[in-house]
């Protein structure tokens, strides 16, 4: 029996990729907004139901650029329960992150705690749709409007997620996506910013190309954030398979919920607030009633070649470059601190077989017995 990783990138059949490569070789445009890049932007707008997309080399450069595009400065309110790139993008812009605790059900930033964290230096809120579960975007927007703050969503997990009949990517001022190999939709490395109007997209497109407006005019200290034609071509191919890939994820999600629903001490984090989910992660919480601690269960799974991941542990706020901030104190983040010690994301990816899912689930009844001798 082989190892079961937390995810496995979805790779369409290789022979389907050759025609795209032939087209690139024939056209000899390798990057800088070539035909594959333009097609992928258009097809993604269509597929996701958004107005404007700017592709990026990765999600982190998209985050850094989104903050630049809106000229965010001072302090930004964000969640500690996420991937570290979010807070890093603030430091790269000389912005101070202010961590706010999460909601115990959605695991997203708790809107009820945002107002207390606002100071005269606050300019924006950067929430994350954690595991693809939409934030309470209405509550967050009300606060942003009251205090004249911008909202940039880290939507790295929210590919294809809809809420109230529309894409959740339309919420706030900007949304960023990641198309990293581990994500539901991947271009090997890649990312994007969703913007609401053509003017904002134009500024973002300039910023990702060194700030060039035309051959001789540079208007900002932009970065090189461009996606290459190979990556864009792979995205076009991937898009043709995405619905089947998500449908398989849905089946796996349902199997886990059926097999683990009755395990004492294990909570399968429920989808909240969306009409279409993408089943990108399968987080469980290991509670005190479970016979093993989270870390014992994690090690037990590893010993059985099931490589879950403790997303998101450690909290961003506990890394050395953040833990000195007043808002990083565990006492300020009791829910995130507690849940970071309970969470494990179980393997979920389209190529997972029913047998794989059963093998993962069987460890829970096994571990209940093994706990006595562990
Ligand atoms: C993956 C991820 C990112 C970073 O995206 P990259 O494409 O890897 O740079 C940012 N935020 C979250 C929440 C992520 O999961």
PDB file of N, CA and C in Angstrom, residues 67 72-79 86-100 117 119-126 321-322 324-328:
ATOM      1  N   UNK A  67      -2.304  44.879  -2.802  1.00  0.00           N
ATOM      2  CA  UNK A  67      -2.120  45.917  -1.775  1.00  0.00           C
ATOM      3  C   UNK A  67      -1.536  47.184  -2.383  1.00  0.00           C
ATOM      4  N   UNK A  72      -2.537  50.567  -0.200  1.00  0.00           N
ATOM      5  CA  UNK A  72      -2.809  50.283   1.214  1.00  0.00           C
ATOM      6  C   UNK A  72      -1.544  50.573   2.032  1.00  0.00           C
ATOM      7  N   UNK A  73      -1.745  51.232   3.173  1.00  0.00           N
ATOM      8  CA  UNK A  73      -0.624  51.566   4.071  1.00  0.00           C
ATOM      9  C   UNK A  73      -1.079  51.341   5.521  1.00  0.00           C
ATOM     10  N   UNK A  74      -0.193  51.597   6.464  1.00  0.00           N
ATOM     11  CA  UNK A  74      -0.575  51.598   7.885  1.00  0.00           C
ATOM     12  C   UNK A  74      -0.818  50.210   8.435  1.00  0.00           C
ATOM     13  N   UNK A  75      -2.070  49.963   8.869  1.00  0.00           N
ATOM     14  CA  UNK A  75      -2.413  48.678   9.480  1.00  0.00           C
ATOM     15  C   UNK A  75      -3.515  47.987   8.677  1.00  0.00           C
ATOM     16  N   UNK A  76      -3.408  46.671   8.591  1.00  0.00           N
ATOM     17  CA  UNK A  76      -4.443  45.868   7.924  1.00  0.00           C
ATOM     18  C   UNK A  76      -4.882  44.745   8.860  1.00  0.00           C
ATOM     19  N   UNK A  77      -6.197  44.615   9.001  1.00  0.00           N
ATOM     20  CA  UNK A  77      -6.770  43.593   9.875  1.00  0.00           C
ATOM     21  C   UNK A  77      -6.885  42.283   9.106  1.00  0.00           C
ATOM     22  N   UNK A  78      -6.367  41.195   9.710  1.00  0.00           N
ATOM     23  CA  UNK A  78      -6.381  39.917   9.002  1.00  0.00           C
ATOM     24  C   UNK A  78      -6.511  38.759   9.988  1.00  0.00           C
ATOM     25  N   UNK A  79      -6.546  37.551   9.467  1.00  0.00           N
ATOM     26  CA  UNK A  79      -6.730  36.349  10.277  1.00  0.00           C
ATOM     27  C   UNK A  79      -5.399  35.637  10.513  1.00  0.00           C
ATOM     28  N   UNK A  86      -0.299  35.431   3.339  1.00  0.00           N
ATOM     29  CA  UNK A  86      -1.178  36.583   3.541  1.00  0.00           C
ATOM     30  C   UNK A  86      -0.481  37.666   4.355  1.00  0.00           C
ATOM     31  N   UNK A  87      -0.020  37.314   5.550  1.00  0.00           N
ATOM     32  CA  UNK A  87       0.652  38.299   6.404  1.00  0.00           C
ATOM     33  C   UNK A  87       1.984  38.734   5.788  1.00  0.00           C
ATOM     34  N   UNK A  88       2.694  37.797   5.163  1.00  0.00           N
ATOM     35  CA  UNK A  88       3.957  38.166   4.501  1.00  0.00           C
ATOM     36  C   UNK A  88       3.733  39.268   3.461  1.00  0.00           C
ATOM     37  N   UNK A  89       2.640  39.210   2.742  1.00  0.00           N
ATOM     38  CA  UNK A  89       2.394  40.216   1.696  1.00  0.00           C
ATOM     39  C   UNK A  89       2.227  41.597   2.327  1.00  0.00           C
ATOM     40  N   UNK A  90       1.763  41.626   3.577  1.00  0.00           N
ATOM     41  CA  UNK A  90       1.658  42.914   4.283  1.00  0.00           C
ATOM     42  C   UNK A  90       3.058  43.421   4.626  1.00  0.00           C
ATOM     43  N   UNK A  91       3.885  42.549   5.185  1.00  0.00           N
ATOM     44  CA  UNK A  91       5.249  42.981   5.538  1.00  0.00           C
ATOM     45  C   UNK A  91       6.015  43.444   4.297  1.00  0.00           C
ATOM     46  N   UNK A  92       5.827  42.778   3.174  1.00  0.00           N
ATOM     47  CA  UNK A  92       6.510  43.176   1.936  1.00  0.00           C
ATOM     48  C   UNK A  92       6.100  44.581   1.500  1.00  0.00           C
ATOM     49  N   UNK A  93       4.942  45.046   1.982  1.00  0.00           N
ATOM     50  CA  UNK A  93       4.490  46.396   1.662  1.00  0.00           C
ATOM     51  C   UNK A  93       4.699  47.359   2.829  1.00  0.00           C
ATOM     52  N   UNK A  94       5.427  46.928   3.842  1.00  0.00           N
ATOM     53  CA  UNK A  94       5.657  47.801   4.989  1.00  0.00           C
ATOM     54  C   UNK A  94       4.395  48.072   5.799  1.00  0.00           C
ATOM     55  N   UNK A  95       3.444  47.147   5.758  1.00  0.00           N
ATOM     56  CA  UNK A  95       2.168  47.310   6.462  1.00  0.00           C
ATOM     57  C   UNK A  95       2.196  46.454   7.726  1.00  0.00           C
ATOM     58  N   UNK A  96       1.563  46.949   8.792  1.00  0.00           N
ATOM     59  CA  UNK A  96       1.517  46.196  10.049  1.00  0.00           C
ATOM     60  C   UNK A  96       0.266  45.304  10.074  1.00  0.00           C
ATOM     61  N   UNK A  97       0.446  43.984  10.191  1.00  0.00           N
ATOM     62  CA  UNK A  97      -0.722  43.113  10.315  1.00  0.00           C
ATOM     63  C   UNK A  97      -1.345  43.252  11.705  1.00  0.00           C
ATOM     64  N   UNK A  98      -2.656  43.252  11.765  1.00  0.00           N
ATOM     65  CA  UNK A  98      -3.369  43.229  13.043  1.00  0.00           C
ATOM     66  C   UNK A  98      -4.252  41.987  13.015  1.00  0.00           C
ATOM     67  N   UNK A  99      -3.940  41.035  13.896  1.00  0.00           N
ATOM     68  CA  UNK A  99      -4.653  39.754  13.880  1.00  0.00           C
ATOM     69  C   UNK A  99      -5.935  39.830  14.693  1.00  0.00           C
ATOM     70  N   UNK A 100      -6.992  39.273  14.120  1.00  0.00           N
ATOM     71  CA  UNK A 100      -8.296  39.207  14.789  1.00  0.00           C
ATOM     72  C   UNK A 100      -8.709  37.740  14.833  1.00  0.00           C
ATOM     73  N   UNK A 117     -10.589  46.170  16.659  1.00  0.00           N
ATOM     74  CA  UNK A 117      -9.184  46.178  16.225  1.00  0.00           C
ATOM     75  C   UNK A 117      -8.862  47.372  15.326  1.00  0.00           C
ATOM     76  N   UNK A 119      -7.993  51.049  14.284  1.00  0.00           N
ATOM     77  CA  UNK A 119      -7.333  52.233  14.854  1.00  0.00           C
ATOM     78  C   UNK A 119      -7.290  53.311  13.761  1.00  0.00           C
ATOM     79  N   UNK A 120      -6.809  54.517  14.084  1.00  0.00           N
ATOM     80  CA  UNK A 120      -6.700  55.547  13.032  1.00  0.00           C
ATOM     81  C   UNK A 120      -5.767  55.124  11.892  1.00  0.00           C
ATOM     82  N   UNK A 121      -4.883  54.146  12.131  1.00  0.00           N
ATOM     83  CA  UNK A 121      -3.947  53.700  11.083  1.00  0.00           C
ATOM     84  C   UNK A 121      -4.547  52.629  10.165  1.00  0.00           C
ATOM     85  N   UNK A 122      -5.690  52.068  10.558  1.00  0.00           N
ATOM     86  CA  UNK A 122      -6.261  50.969   9.774  1.00  0.00           C
ATOM     87  C   UNK A 122      -6.739  51.477   8.417  1.00  0.00           C
ATOM     88  N   UNK A 123      -6.343  50.774   7.359  1.00  0.00           N
ATOM     89  CA  UNK A 123      -6.789  51.180   6.018  1.00  0.00           C
ATOM     90  C   UNK A 123      -7.551  50.073   5.300  1.00  0.00           C
ATOM     91  N   UNK A 124      -7.398  48.837   5.758  1.00  0.00           N
ATOM     92  CA  UNK A 124      -8.029  47.733   5.018  1.00  0.00           C
ATOM     93  C   UNK A 124      -8.225  46.505   5.900  1.00  0.00           C
ATOM     94  N   UNK A 125      -9.081  45.610   5.397  1.00  0.00           N
ATOM     95  CA  UNK A 125      -9.296  44.292   6.012  1.00  0.00           C
ATOM     96  C   UNK A 125      -8.897  43.267   4.963  1.00  0.00           C
ATOM     97  N   UNK A 126      -8.125  42.249   5.385  1.00  0.00           N
ATOM     98  CA  UNK A 126      -7.751  41.185   4.457  1.00  0.00           C
ATOM     99  C   UNK A 126      -8.202  39.824   5.005  1.00  0.00           C
ATOM    100  N   UNK A 321       8.444  36.507  13.071  1.00  0.00           N
ATOM    101  CA  UNK A 321       8.314  37.891  12.573  1.00  0.00           C
ATOM    102  C   UNK A 321       6.962  38.506  12.954  1.00  0.00           C
ATOM    103  N   UNK A 322       6.059  37.733  13.554  1.00  0.00           N
ATOM    104  CA  UNK A 322       4.734  38.256  13.924  1.00  0.00           C
ATOM    105  C   UNK A 322       4.472  38.193  15.431  1.00  0.00           C
ATOM    106  N   UNK A 324       5.713  39.111  18.116  1.00  0.00           N
ATOM    107  CA  UNK A 324       5.904  40.260  18.998  1.00  0.00           C
ATOM    108  C   UNK A 324       4.798  41.297  18.893  1.00  0.00           C
ATOM    109  N   UNK A 325       3.941  41.174  17.890  1.00  0.00           N
ATOM    110  CA  UNK A 325       2.847  42.148  17.734  1.00  0.00           C
ATOM    111  C   UNK A 325       1.837  41.965  18.862  1.00  0.00           C
ATOM    112  N   UNK A 326       1.287  43.087  19.386  1.00  0.00           N
ATOM    113  CA  UNK A 326       0.293  42.949  20.465  1.00  0.00           C
ATOM    114  C   UNK A 326      -0.884  42.056  20.049  1.00  0.00           C
ATOM    115  N   UNK A 327      -1.322  42.178  18.794  1.00  0.00           N
ATOM    116  CA  UNK A 327      -2.491  41.399  18.359  1.00  0.00           C
ATOM    117  C   UNK A 327      -2.172  39.919  18.202  1.00  0.00           C
ATOM    118  N   UNK A 328      -0.881  39.545  18.247  1.00  0.00           N
ATOM    119  CA  UNK A 328      -0.499  38.137  18.060  1.00  0.00           C
ATOM    120  C   UNK A 328      -0.590  37.330  19.351  1.00  0.00           C
TER     121      UNK A 328
END
